[in-house]
Amino acid sequence: MAKNSLQPTLNQSFRILHDEETKGGDVNFSAALRRAAKAEQNGNFEEACEIRFKAVQSLVELLPEDEPLELDWEDGATRDAITLAYLSAVDFFLVGDWEMAAAQLELVLDVDGDDHLEATTLLAFVYVAMQEWDSFDDIVPDLSEKSPERSILLLWSGFLRSGKLDPKELSALGRYHTAYLEEWRAEEHPADERYVADISSERPSRQAQARELWLQTEHLWEANKEFIEALKAHRR
């Protein structure tokens, strides 16, 4: 039966090898990524999630337990395995299973130190949702100081800790990421044709990018309405 194995590279990382796909055996990560994408395109979201999670379980079984091991992002099959782990973490993030999302994002960062998929940002949102403040404080320096996500995370985490909006962080969000502050204060966030055309364009507007982030994290704000109301009240 086909079986996965790890092959060392000259740059001190490892790539995943898999024989030609056969019946049974280990998960072929590239094939699993394609099957999950096809299932999702057909509207079979539960099936897609199951394919991705099974792949993550196979990846965990392949990796050593005692220490992190860097995987070779430049190798296609290995990159597909890392991508599956990230997308499975997104699956758990969207349903609010913070423990599983955190575990899988931490796995992604263990095997991909350069963070090609920007798992750090999503993990920061998860840590705040869990109110794991020590972990969040440790990861904040890894977030780009110019990113709107960092600004939103600092404002939200500060509100959860103190019950108040930090004037300095609120001012920074309004000054450097105006479109995001406006989106977070908006009464509606339609994913209409105008938005889809904008976000799909070669150069999407800041307004469209702000709405995209809102839509990706909307379930967080549904569960933290006090934070959103505080943002709206401050405008008044």
C-alpha positions in Angstrom: 0.0 0.0 0.0 1.1 3.6 -0.6 2.8 5.1 2.4 4.1 8.5 3.3 7.7 9.1 4.3 10.0 12.0 5.2 13.0 12.8 3.1 15.7 15.2 4.4 16.8 18.1 2.1 20.0 20.0 1.8 18.5 23.0 3.5 17.8 21.1 6.8 14.1 20.7 6.1 12.1 17.6 5.1 9.8 16.9 2.2 6.9 14.4 2.1 7.2 11.5 -0.3 4.2 9.4 -1.4 4.0 6.5 -3.8 1.5 6.6 -6.6 -2.0 6.7 -5.2 -3.4 3.2 -4.5 -6.3 1.8 -2.6 -5.8 2.1 1.1 -2.5 3.3 2.6 -1.7 6.8 3.8 -3.4 10.0 2.7 -2.0 11.4 -0.5 -2.0 15.1 0.4 -2.1 16.5 -3.1 -5.0 14.3 -4.0 -6.8 15.1 -0.8 -6.4 18.9 -1.4 -8.0 18.4 -4.9 -10.8 16.3 -3.6 -11.6 18.7 -0.8 -11.7 21.6 -3.3 -14.0 19.7 -5.6 -16.3 18.8 -2.7 -16.5 22.4 -1.7 -17.2 23.6 -5.2 -20.1 21.1 -5.3 -21.5 22.5 -2.1 -20.5 19.4 0.0 -18.8 21.4 2.8 -19.0 18.7 5.4 -17.3 16.3 3.1 -14.6 18.8 2.4 -14.0 19.4 6.1 -13.7 15.7 6.7 -11.2 15.2 3.9 -9.0 18.0 5.3 -9.2 16.8 8.9 -8.3 13.2 7.9 -5.3 14.6 6.1 -4.2 16.5 9.2 -4.5 13.4 11.2 -2.3 11.6 8.7 0.2 14.5 8.8 0.4 14.4 12.6 1.1 10.6 12.6 3.9 11.2 10.1 5.7 13.9 12.1 7.9 13.1 15.1 6.3 13.8 18.5 9.4 15.0 20.4 10.4 18.2 18.5 9.1 20.4 15.7 10.3 19.6 12.2 10.6 22.1 9.4 8.9 21.0 6.1 10.0 22.1 2.7 7.5 24.6 1.4 9.1 24.6 -2.1 8.1 21.0 -2.6 4.6 20.8 -4.1 3.3 17.7 -2.2 4.7 19.0 1.1 3.2 22.4 0.5 -0.2 20.7 -0.1 0.1 19.0 3.3 0.8 22.3 5.1 -2.0 24.0 3.2 -4.5 21.2 4.2 -3.6 21.7 7.8 -4.2 25.5 7.5 -7.5 25.1 5.7 -8.7 22.5 8.3 -7.8 25.0 11.0 -10.0 27.6 9.2 -12.8 25.0 9.2 -12.6 24.8 13.0 -12.2 28.5 13.3 -15.4 29.1 11.4 -17.5 26.8 13.7 -15.9 28.3 16.8 -13.9 25.3 17.9 -11.0 27.3 19.2 -9.0 24.5 20.7 -8.8 22.5 17.5 -8.2 25.7 15.4 -5.3 26.7 17.7 -3.8 23.2 17.8 -3.7 23.0 14.0 -2.5 26.5 13.5 0.3 25.9 16.0 1.2 22.8 13.9 1.3 24.8 10.7 3.7 27.3 12.3 5.9 24.4 13.7 6.4 23.0 10.3 6.5 26.3 8.3 8.7 28.7 10.2 8.4 31.3 7.4 4.6 31.3 7.8 3.8 31.4 4.1 0.1 31.1 4.8 0.0 33.9 7.5 -1.3 31.4 10.1 0.0 33.8 12.8 -2.7 36.3 12.2 -5.5 33.7 12.4 -4.0 32.2 15.5 -3.9 35.6 17.1 -7.7 35.9 16.5 -8.2 32.5 18.1 -6.1 33.3 21.1 -8.2 36.4 21.8 -11.4 34.5 21.3 -10.1 32.0 23.9 -8.8 34.9 26.1 -5.4 33.1 26.2 -3.6 36.3 27.0 -0.1 35.0 27.6 -0.2 33.2 24.2 -1.6 36.3 22.5 1.0 38.6 24.0 3.7 36.3 22.8 2.4 36.3 19.3 1.7 40.0 18.9 5.3 40.9 18.0 5.0 38.6 15.0 2.2 40.5 13.5 3.0 43.3 11.0 2.7 46.7 12.7 1.2 48.0 9.5 -1.6 45.4 9.3 -5.2 46.3 10.1 -5.6 42.9 11.7 -3.1 43.8 14.3 -4.8 47.1 15.1 -8.2 45.4 15.4 -6.8 42.6 17.6 -5.1 45.1 20.0 -8.3 47.1 20.3 -10.5 44.1 20.8 -8.2 42.4 23.2 -7.9 45.6 25.2 -11.6 45.9 25.4 -12.0 42.3 26.6 -9.4 42.8 29.3 -10.6 46.2 30.6 -14.1 46.6 29.3 -13.1 49.9 27.6 -11.8 51.0 24.2 -8.1 52.0 24.4 -8.1 55.6 23.0 -4.6 55.2 21.5 -5.5 52.0 19.7 -8.9 53.4 18.5 -7.1 56.5 17.2 -4.5 54.4 15.4 -7.2 52.3 13.7 -9.1 55.4 12.6 -5.9 57.1 11.3 -4.2 54.3 9.5 -7.1 51.9 8.7 -10.1 54.2 8.2 -12.0 51.7 5.9 -11.8 49.0 8.6 -13.1 51.2 11.4 -16.0 52.3 9.2 -16.7 48.7 8.3 -16.7 47.6 11.9 -19.2 50.4 12.7 -21.5 49.8 9.7 -25.0 48.5 10.2 -24.8 46.2 7.2 -22.1 44.3 5.5 -23.6 43.0 2.2 -21.7 40.5 0.1 -23.4 41.9 -3.0 -22.4 42.0 -6.6 -20.6 45.3 -6.2 -18.5 43.9 -3.4 -17.8 40.6 -5.2 -16.7 42.6 -8.3 -14.4 44.8 -6.2 -12.8 42.1 -4.2 -12.2 39.9 -7.3 -10.6 42.7 -9.2 -6.8 43.1 -9.8 -6.7 45.9 -7.2 -9.5 45.6 -4.7 -10.3 48.8 -2.8 -9.6 49.1 0.9 -13.3 49.1 1.6 -13.6 45.7 -0.1 -10.7 44.4 1.8 -12.2 45.6 5.0 -15.5 43.9 4.2 -13.7 40.7 3.3 -12.0 40.6 6.8 -15.3 41.4 8.4 -17.1 38.5 6.6 -14.3 36.1 7.4 -14.5 37.0 11.2 -18.2 37.9 11.5 -19.0 35.0 13.9 -16.5 36.6 16.3 -18.4 39.9 16.4 -21.8 38.1 16.7 -20.4 36.7 19.9 -18.9 40.0 21.0 -21.6 42.5 20.3 -20.5 44.7 23.3 -17.3 45.5 21.4 -19.1 46.5 18.3 -21.6 48.6 20.2 -18.8 50.3 22.0 -17.2 51.2 18.6 -20.5 52.6 17.3 -21.2 54.5 20.6 -17.8 56.2 20.5 -18.7 57.6 17.1 -21.8 59.2 18.5 
